[in-house]
Amino acid sequence: MGSRIRRLARRSIFWALLAGLATFCLLPFLWQLLTSLTPTSEISTLPPLFPTRPVLDHYLAIFQDRPFGRFILNSVIVASLTTVSCLSIGSLAAFAIAKLQFRGRNLLLFLALSISMFPPIAAVSPLYLIIRILGWRDTYAGLVVPYTTFALPLAIWILWSVFRDISDELYLAALVDGCTPFQVFVRIFLPLAAPGIGTAAILVFIFAWNEFLYALTFTSSEAMRTIPVSIALFPGLHEVPWGEMAAATIVVTTPLILLILFFQRRIVSGLTAGSVKG
Amino acid sequence: MRKDEIRPALLMILPACLFIGVVAIFPILNAFRISLDRRMPVFGISYFVGLDNYRFLLQDPRFWQSFLNTAYFSLLSVSLELALGLLLAILLHGSFRGRGLFRAVVLIPWAIPTVVSARMWEWILNPDFGLLNYLLQQIGLLSSPLNWLGDRVLAMHALIMADVWKTSPFVALILLAGLQMIPEELYEAARVDGAGGWQIFRRITFPLLLPFILIAFLFRTLDAFRIFDLVYVLTGGGPANTTETLSLYAYKLLFQTLQFGYGSAVAVATFLTVLLISTVCILLVKRQHHG
């Protein structure tokens, strides 16, 4: 009898902790959702109950009074281009490091790791000068090229661990059949590594979608702002438009939440492969 | 046969090397070079001053304050994240209904852009209609609302709170991967020997998890030390520079007061500090692996 009560108590504590955890993670988001649906006149009322008549005004405002659609488009373009270029460059390098015999393979992995460690602020002033000389301020290239570089370590580490786990014999057999290493890479390894590539793609995309310092520094016109920059520079001159801000954060956050719900397992395995396995 | 691979290998790594060399390593070296100049582009000033900027930096109280702010922020937020992350990892490790959903929920704060989460916290911390003041008053912990972001002591801790919310999940994931690598037999054997929960944690879980804890510590410390987005949006370094971090100070010098030379010196100093931290951490991890 006593052990049964103890087990029950233990289970309740476990579920209480889990519920607390979920609330802790979700509460800021849920409160933003509530705020985004509340008419401006009711925003400052507490307790924060569900608005008496929820409105979509704030959502309409950010798309009609502000070029929020344009910011989303900018972010989608920059993040997608970064993902494509980073994965093409990264998968080639990762394949070579994992399967080909040459000196300095570990050096390259180490180099990638050290790049991922340095603070972005350390490269920002010279990069800014280079980008100004090239005339790349306010262009997609001015963001995609730095993003590709700084997401490369992540892509290389994840894909390296994926390629490494594919059998060497497969590689050797294809060589015997007369394939060049590049053909082996394209025809055999790329298809086999597809899930790993998908994982890397999601993580690189999230990185590019969220990047702030370089986007802030390398763009000056409003039309080229990415979402993080637009949200950082959101407040009006005299007061913060809380409702619109909440609507904007919900619009930005929802796709990421969907991505996570669908690819949760993949993201976890990618994060841990990139950081732990090596 | 395998000798032929040098050429294709070089071709395959060439694009990656080019990007890393031109867009990462060259700018870093260039930042060192710029830090030896007195440069204020708007006034057309640019001449070599050697180590003058660094001499100035050593006597610059604002540099030291931002250094201490960054160190305090990193130390406190990383410790809290490791503790909370460990708790989360242990909770999510067991098998129960809806585990996948809970793991996804935990990932949400991590995936939200820092700038966006900073805005969410700004709203929660709002002195007049913020949720936090309201909740604390409801449960009787506060008698009057606090001005979280306007107070010299509170502002730093508000930043830490927002950072802990955002990144504990990341720590939890790394530790979860570690927990999953501990063989179940070890626990069974320990239970057969009559070990209690705390003993099992101390003798088995913790030592086997230590390499993962060190890795999480390394990644989080480096991240915390270069924090920029959160501070830029939530406090802007205020009030009275009490939350100004190294990256933010360097950014203000570079792009607000347009002191390129001195700003680069502060950025390089940040870089060197991060390098020192990561070297120490890597040596610790290595030692853990071998000893």
XYZ file of C-alpha atoms in Angstrom, chain A residues 77-216:
140
model
C 15.587 34.712 -49.739
C 18.689 35.226 -47.607
C 18.125 32.115 -45.497
C 17.342 29.908 -48.518
C 20.337 31.079 -50.558
C 22.572 30.611 -47.529
C 21.241 27.095 -47.003
C 21.822 26.080 -50.622
C 25.325 27.538 -50.927
C 26.405 26.379 -47.491
C 25.255 22.804 -48.082
C 26.800 22.481 -51.548
C 30.158 23.767 -50.337
C 29.940 22.020 -46.973
C 28.915 18.600 -48.284
C 31.832 18.513 -50.762
C 34.310 19.370 -48.034
C 32.713 16.985 -45.529
C 32.823 14.117 -48.050
C 36.486 14.747 -48.846
C 37.378 14.869 -45.146
C 35.394 11.727 -44.321
C 36.334 9.477 -47.242
C 39.362 10.661 -49.226
C 42.928 10.065 -48.150
C 44.909 13.246 -47.874
C 47.003 15.075 -45.351
C 45.554 17.832 -43.237
C 42.033 16.415 -42.924
C 41.999 16.878 -39.165
C 43.467 20.326 -39.577
C 40.471 21.293 -41.691
C 38.003 19.983 -39.106
C 39.874 21.840 -36.392
C 39.842 24.993 -38.500
C 36.079 24.705 -38.940
C 35.649 24.247 -35.193
C 37.741 27.301 -34.366
C 35.799 29.417 -36.861
C 32.583 28.492 -35.084
C 34.076 29.688 -31.820
C 35.178 33.193 -32.586
C 32.933 36.145 -31.795
C 31.228 37.705 -34.871
C 32.122 41.163 -33.567
C 35.821 40.403 -34.192
C 35.320 40.239 -37.972
C 32.635 42.862 -38.359
C 34.761 45.973 -38.985
C 37.006 44.554 -41.753
C 34.044 42.731 -43.328
C 32.119 45.992 -43.325
C 34.997 47.722 -45.141
C 35.269 44.892 -47.711
C 31.519 44.891 -48.331
C 31.504 48.667 -48.783
C 34.374 48.487 -51.280
C 32.609 45.730 -53.228
C 29.403 47.764 -53.253
C 27.588 44.919 -51.491
C 25.834 46.973 -48.801
C 22.087 46.489 -49.040
C 22.459 43.448 -51.294
C 21.597 39.796 -50.638
C 25.190 38.807 -51.488
C 26.451 41.009 -48.656
C 24.584 38.767 -46.212
C 24.623 35.381 -47.941
C 28.439 35.230 -48.301
C 29.233 35.894 -44.616
C 26.345 33.671 -43.472
C 27.581 30.826 -45.683
C 31.032 31.092 -44.137
C 29.850 31.181 -40.557
C 27.366 28.345 -40.981
C 29.940 26.148 -42.773
C 31.434 24.660 -39.582
C 27.996 23.431 -38.487
C 27.285 21.909 -41.927
C 30.737 20.333 -42.220
C 30.588 18.738 -38.755
C 27.110 17.283 -39.211
C 27.767 15.981 -42.735
C 31.213 14.700 -41.821
C 29.656 12.495 -39.135
C 27.003 11.333 -41.632
C 29.472 10.456 -44.422
C 31.853 8.826 -41.966
C 29.136 6.394 -40.924
C 28.544 5.248 -44.523
C 30.671 2.169 -45.238
C 34.104 2.610 -46.832
C 33.499 -0.506 -48.927
C 30.728 1.203 -50.797
C 33.164 3.925 -51.753
C 35.929 1.525 -52.768
C 33.575 -0.688 -54.791
C 32.345 2.292 -56.798
C 35.938 3.325 -57.501
C 36.701 -0.187 -58.775
C 33.671 0.115 -61.055
C 35.360 3.117 -62.630
C 33.683 6.056 -60.909
C 35.727 9.136 -60.053
C 35.568 10.270 -56.412
C 33.289 13.113 -57.469
C 30.897 10.723 -59.207
C 30.830 8.516 -56.116
C 29.937 11.576 -54.082
C 27.083 12.671 -56.346
C 25.616 9.288 -57.295
C 26.020 7.236 -54.143
C 26.807 9.337 -51.115
C 24.479 12.277 -51.649
C 21.322 10.124 -51.909
C 22.381 8.011 -48.918
C 23.100 11.126 -46.865
C 19.798 12.805 -47.738
C 18.377 12.670 -44.170
C 21.589 14.119 -42.736
C 21.584 16.827 -45.383
C 17.997 17.677 -44.447
C 19.030 18.032 -40.813
C 21.924 20.310 -41.707
C 19.613 22.328 -43.968
C 17.147 23.007 -41.140
C 19.891 24.093 -38.761
C 21.641 26.335 -41.303
C 18.289 27.869 -42.243
C 17.449 28.642 -38.597
C 20.928 30.158 -38.137
C 20.518 32.461 -41.162
C 16.926 33.330 -40.239
C 18.017 34.419 -36.745
C 21.322 36.210 -37.470
C 21.323 39.814 -36.296
C 24.696 41.604 -35.993
C 25.760 41.347 -39.637
C 22.258 42.023 -40.944
C 22.124 45.156 -38.793
